[in-house]
C-alpha cells in the first residue's frame, strides 16, 4: 500500500527567516531519515519565491513558510500570506493532509489561518504543534502561573477564542511551553503559551500540553532542545 503524502509544514516566529528551522530539521532527519525540503517565502506584495529539493519521489518533505515582513505586529497579514504559501506548496507538491508546527508567533499565524482560511484549502491539517507561542502576549502580570484561570485576556486572545468554532474538529493539537525561569521561557509566560487551551480545548479532536524545563527551555532554544525534538518525533512519526 502506497503511503499517503504527509508533509510537515513549519512557520517560524518574529523576525525569523526561512533558515530558522535548519538545525531543527537536521536533528529530525538524524532520527527519521533524510527528507526533501521546500522553502517558500511570501513577499510583501503577495508574490512568492522558493527553493526546493523536491523530486517526483519525495516522501513527507519539510515545507518551511516564511515572510519578508515577519514583524511582531504582522500576524494577521502573515496568516493571509500563509494562504498564498499553501497554494504555492500545492502547486509544487501533491498532498491532501499535513502536520504543522509553529514556533513563537508562528503558532499565532497557524491559529489565525485555521480560523479564517483553512476550510477553503484543498488539504487538511492533521496535527498542530506550537512551541512557545504567546497566545496571550508577554505581560507576566496578565499571565499568572500556576493559577492560569486568573489571566487577563488580551484582545488578540479574545478574537481567537471568538472564532474557535471554525477550527477543524478532527485536529490533534499540542501546545508546548518552556519553563526556563520565573514561569516563562525567558520571553513568553507559561500561562500565555498554554492559554491555547481557551482556543482549542474541547473544540478539536484532542488537545494536550507539554512543559519543558531548564536552560534548554529558553524561548529561542525550544527548537534545539533534544527533549523537545524527541517528543515531536514520537508525536508525529
Short mmCIF file of N, CA and C in Angstrom, two decimals, residues 134-196:
data_model
loop_
_atom_site.label_atom_id
_atom_site.label_comp_id
_atom_site.label_asym_id
_atom_site.label_seq_id
_atom_site.Cartn_x
_atom_site.Cartn_y
_atom_site.Cartn_z
N UNK A 134 2.93 32.96 22.09
CA UNK A 134 2.35 33.91 23.06
C UNK A 134 0.87 34.18 22.77
N UNK A 135 0.03 33.18 23.03
CA UNK A 135 -1.40 33.34 22.75
C UNK A 135 -2.00 34.51 23.51
N UNK A 136 -1.46 34.81 24.69
CA UNK A 136 -1.96 35.94 25.49
C UNK A 136 -0.87 36.98 25.70
N UNK A 137 -0.06 37.16 24.72
CA UNK A 137 1.04 38.11 24.66
C UNK A 137 2.07 37.86 25.78
N UNK A 138 2.79 38.90 26.24
CA UNK A 138 4.02 38.68 27.00
C UNK A 138 4.01 39.23 28.43
N UNK A 139 2.95 39.88 28.84
CA UNK A 139 2.94 40.53 30.15
C UNK A 139 2.80 39.50 31.28
N UNK A 140 3.81 39.36 32.14
CA UNK A 140 3.72 38.37 33.23
C UNK A 140 2.53 38.62 34.16
N UNK A 141 2.20 39.90 34.39
CA UNK A 141 1.10 40.22 35.31
C UNK A 141 -0.24 39.77 34.75
N UNK A 142 -0.37 39.76 33.44
CA UNK A 142 -1.62 39.32 32.81
C UNK A 142 -1.68 37.80 32.69
N UNK A 143 -0.55 37.14 32.98
CA UNK A 143 -0.45 35.69 32.79
C UNK A 143 0.09 34.99 34.04
N UNK A 144 -0.65 35.05 35.16
CA UNK A 144 -0.16 34.43 36.40
C UNK A 144 -0.05 32.92 36.28
N UNK A 145 0.90 32.35 37.00
CA UNK A 145 1.10 30.90 37.00
C UNK A 145 1.48 30.48 38.42
N UNK A 146 0.95 29.37 38.93
CA UNK A 146 0.18 28.33 38.23
C UNK A 146 -1.32 28.57 38.12
N UNK A 147 -1.83 29.63 38.75
CA UNK A 147 -3.27 29.89 38.68
C UNK A 147 -3.63 30.52 37.33
N UNK A 148 -3.71 29.69 36.32
CA UNK A 148 -3.94 30.17 34.96
C UNK A 148 -5.34 30.71 34.76
N UNK A 149 -6.26 30.37 35.66
CA UNK A 149 -7.65 30.80 35.47
C UNK A 149 -7.81 32.30 35.66
N UNK A 150 -6.86 32.94 36.34
CA UNK A 150 -7.00 34.37 36.62
C UNK A 150 -6.24 35.25 35.62
N UNK A 151 -5.92 34.70 34.46
CA UNK A 151 -5.23 35.52 33.46
C UNK A 151 -6.15 36.62 32.95
N UNK A 152 -5.57 37.69 32.47
CA UNK A 152 -6.30 38.79 31.84
C UNK A 152 -6.21 38.63 30.33
N UNK A 153 -7.33 38.33 29.70
CA UNK A 153 -7.31 38.04 28.27
C UNK A 153 -7.02 39.30 27.45
N UNK A 154 -6.07 39.20 26.53
CA UNK A 154 -5.80 40.29 25.59
C UNK A 154 -6.86 40.29 24.50
N UNK A 155 -6.93 41.40 23.77
CA UNK A 155 -7.88 41.47 22.66
C UNK A 155 -7.60 40.39 21.63
N UNK A 156 -6.31 40.12 21.40
CA UNK A 156 -5.94 39.10 20.41
C UNK A 156 -6.45 37.72 20.83
N UNK A 157 -6.27 37.38 22.10
CA UNK A 157 -6.76 36.08 22.58
C UNK A 157 -8.28 36.02 22.49
N UNK A 158 -8.95 37.10 22.88
CA UNK A 158 -10.41 37.13 22.79
C UNK A 158 -10.87 36.90 21.35
N UNK A 159 -10.15 37.50 20.41
CA UNK A 159 -10.50 37.35 18.99
C UNK A 159 -10.36 35.90 18.55
N UNK A 160 -9.28 35.24 18.96
CA UNK A 160 -9.07 33.85 18.57
C UNK A 160 -10.10 32.93 19.24
N UNK A 161 -10.45 33.24 20.49
CA UNK A 161 -11.48 32.45 21.17
C UNK A 161 -12.82 32.60 20.45
N UNK A 162 -13.11 33.82 20.00
CA UNK A 162 -14.41 34.09 19.37
C UNK A 162 -14.59 33.34 18.06
N UNK A 163 -13.47 32.92 17.44
CA UNK A 163 -13.56 32.23 16.15
C UNK A 163 -13.25 30.74 16.26
N UNK A 164 -13.20 30.22 17.47
CA UNK A 164 -12.79 28.83 17.65
C UNK A 164 -13.73 27.83 16.99
N UNK A 165 -14.98 28.22 16.76
CA UNK A 165 -15.93 27.32 16.12
C UNK A 165 -15.50 26.93 14.71
N UNK A 166 -14.60 27.73 14.13
CA UNK A 166 -14.15 27.45 12.77
C UNK A 166 -12.97 26.49 12.72
N UNK A 167 -12.45 26.12 13.88
CA UNK A 167 -11.32 25.18 13.91
C UNK A 167 -11.76 23.80 13.41
N UNK A 168 -10.90 23.09 12.71
CA UNK A 168 -11.25 21.74 12.26
C UNK A 168 -11.40 20.79 13.44
N UNK A 169 -12.56 20.16 13.57
CA UNK A 169 -12.80 19.33 14.76
C UNK A 169 -12.04 18.01 14.73
N UNK A 170 -11.36 17.72 13.62
CA UNK A 170 -10.56 16.49 13.55
C UNK A 170 -9.12 16.71 13.99
N UNK A 171 -8.77 17.95 14.33
CA UNK A 171 -7.38 18.32 14.59
C UNK A 171 -6.86 17.75 15.91
N UNK A 172 -5.59 17.33 15.89
CA UNK A 172 -4.86 16.99 17.11
C UNK A 172 -3.92 18.15 17.41
N UNK A 173 -4.06 18.77 18.58
CA UNK A 173 -3.29 19.98 18.88
C UNK A 173 -2.43 19.75 20.12
N UNK A 174 -1.14 20.11 20.03
CA UNK A 174 -0.22 20.01 21.16
C UNK A 174 0.43 21.37 21.37
N UNK A 175 0.31 21.90 22.58
CA UNK A 175 0.88 23.20 22.92
C UNK A 175 2.06 22.99 23.86
N UNK A 176 3.25 23.45 23.45
CA UNK A 176 4.47 23.27 24.23
C UNK A 176 4.91 24.61 24.80
N UNK A 177 5.20 24.60 26.11
CA UNK A 177 5.72 25.79 26.77
C UNK A 177 7.06 25.50 27.41
N UNK A 178 7.88 26.53 27.52
CA UNK A 178 9.18 26.39 28.16
C UNK A 178 9.18 27.05 29.53
N UNK A 179 9.74 26.35 30.52
CA UNK A 179 9.87 26.91 31.87
C UNK A 179 11.35 27.04 32.18
N UNK A 180 11.93 28.14 31.71
CA UNK A 180 13.35 28.41 31.91
C UNK A 180 13.58 29.16 33.22
N UNK A 181 12.80 30.21 33.44
CA UNK A 181 12.88 30.95 34.70
C UNK A 181 11.61 31.77 34.89
N UNK A 182 11.26 31.95 36.16
CA UNK A 182 10.11 32.79 36.52
C UNK A 182 8.85 32.42 35.75
N UNK A 183 8.60 31.10 35.64
CA UNK A 183 7.39 30.59 34.99
C UNK A 183 7.25 31.09 33.55
N UNK A 184 8.39 31.16 32.85
CA UNK A 184 8.37 31.56 31.44
C UNK A 184 9.57 30.95 30.74
N UNK A 185 9.60 31.08 29.43
CA UNK A 185 10.78 30.62 28.67
C UNK A 185 11.82 31.73 28.53
N UNK A 186 11.65 32.76 29.35
CA UNK A 186 12.52 33.93 29.29
C UNK A 186 11.90 35.06 28.50
N UNK A 187 10.91 34.72 27.68
CA UNK A 187 10.17 35.72 26.90
C UNK A 187 8.66 35.52 27.04
N UNK A 188 8.20 34.31 26.80
CA UNK A 188 6.76 34.02 26.81
C UNK A 188 6.37 33.35 28.12
N UNK A 189 5.46 33.96 28.90
CA UNK A 189 4.98 33.32 30.13
C UNK A 189 4.32 31.98 29.82
N UNK A 190 4.52 31.02 30.73
CA UNK A 190 3.89 29.71 30.55
C UNK A 190 2.39 29.84 30.36
N UNK A 191 1.76 30.69 31.17
CA UNK A 191 0.31 30.83 31.09
C UNK A 191 -0.13 31.36 29.73
N UNK A 192 0.68 32.23 29.13
CA UNK A 192 0.36 32.72 27.79
C UNK A 192 0.48 31.60 26.76
N UNK A 193 1.58 30.84 26.83
CA UNK A 193 1.78 29.74 25.88
C UNK A 193 0.67 28.70 26.00
N UNK A 194 0.19 28.48 27.23
CA UNK A 194 -0.81 27.44 27.44
C UNK A 194 -2.24 27.97 27.42
N UNK A 195 -2.40 29.27 27.20
CA UNK A 195 -3.77 29.78 27.04
C UNK A 195 -4.35 29.36 25.70
N UNK A 196 -3.56 28.63 24.93
CA UNK A 196 -4.09 27.91 23.76
C UNK A 196 -5.28 27.04 24.14
#
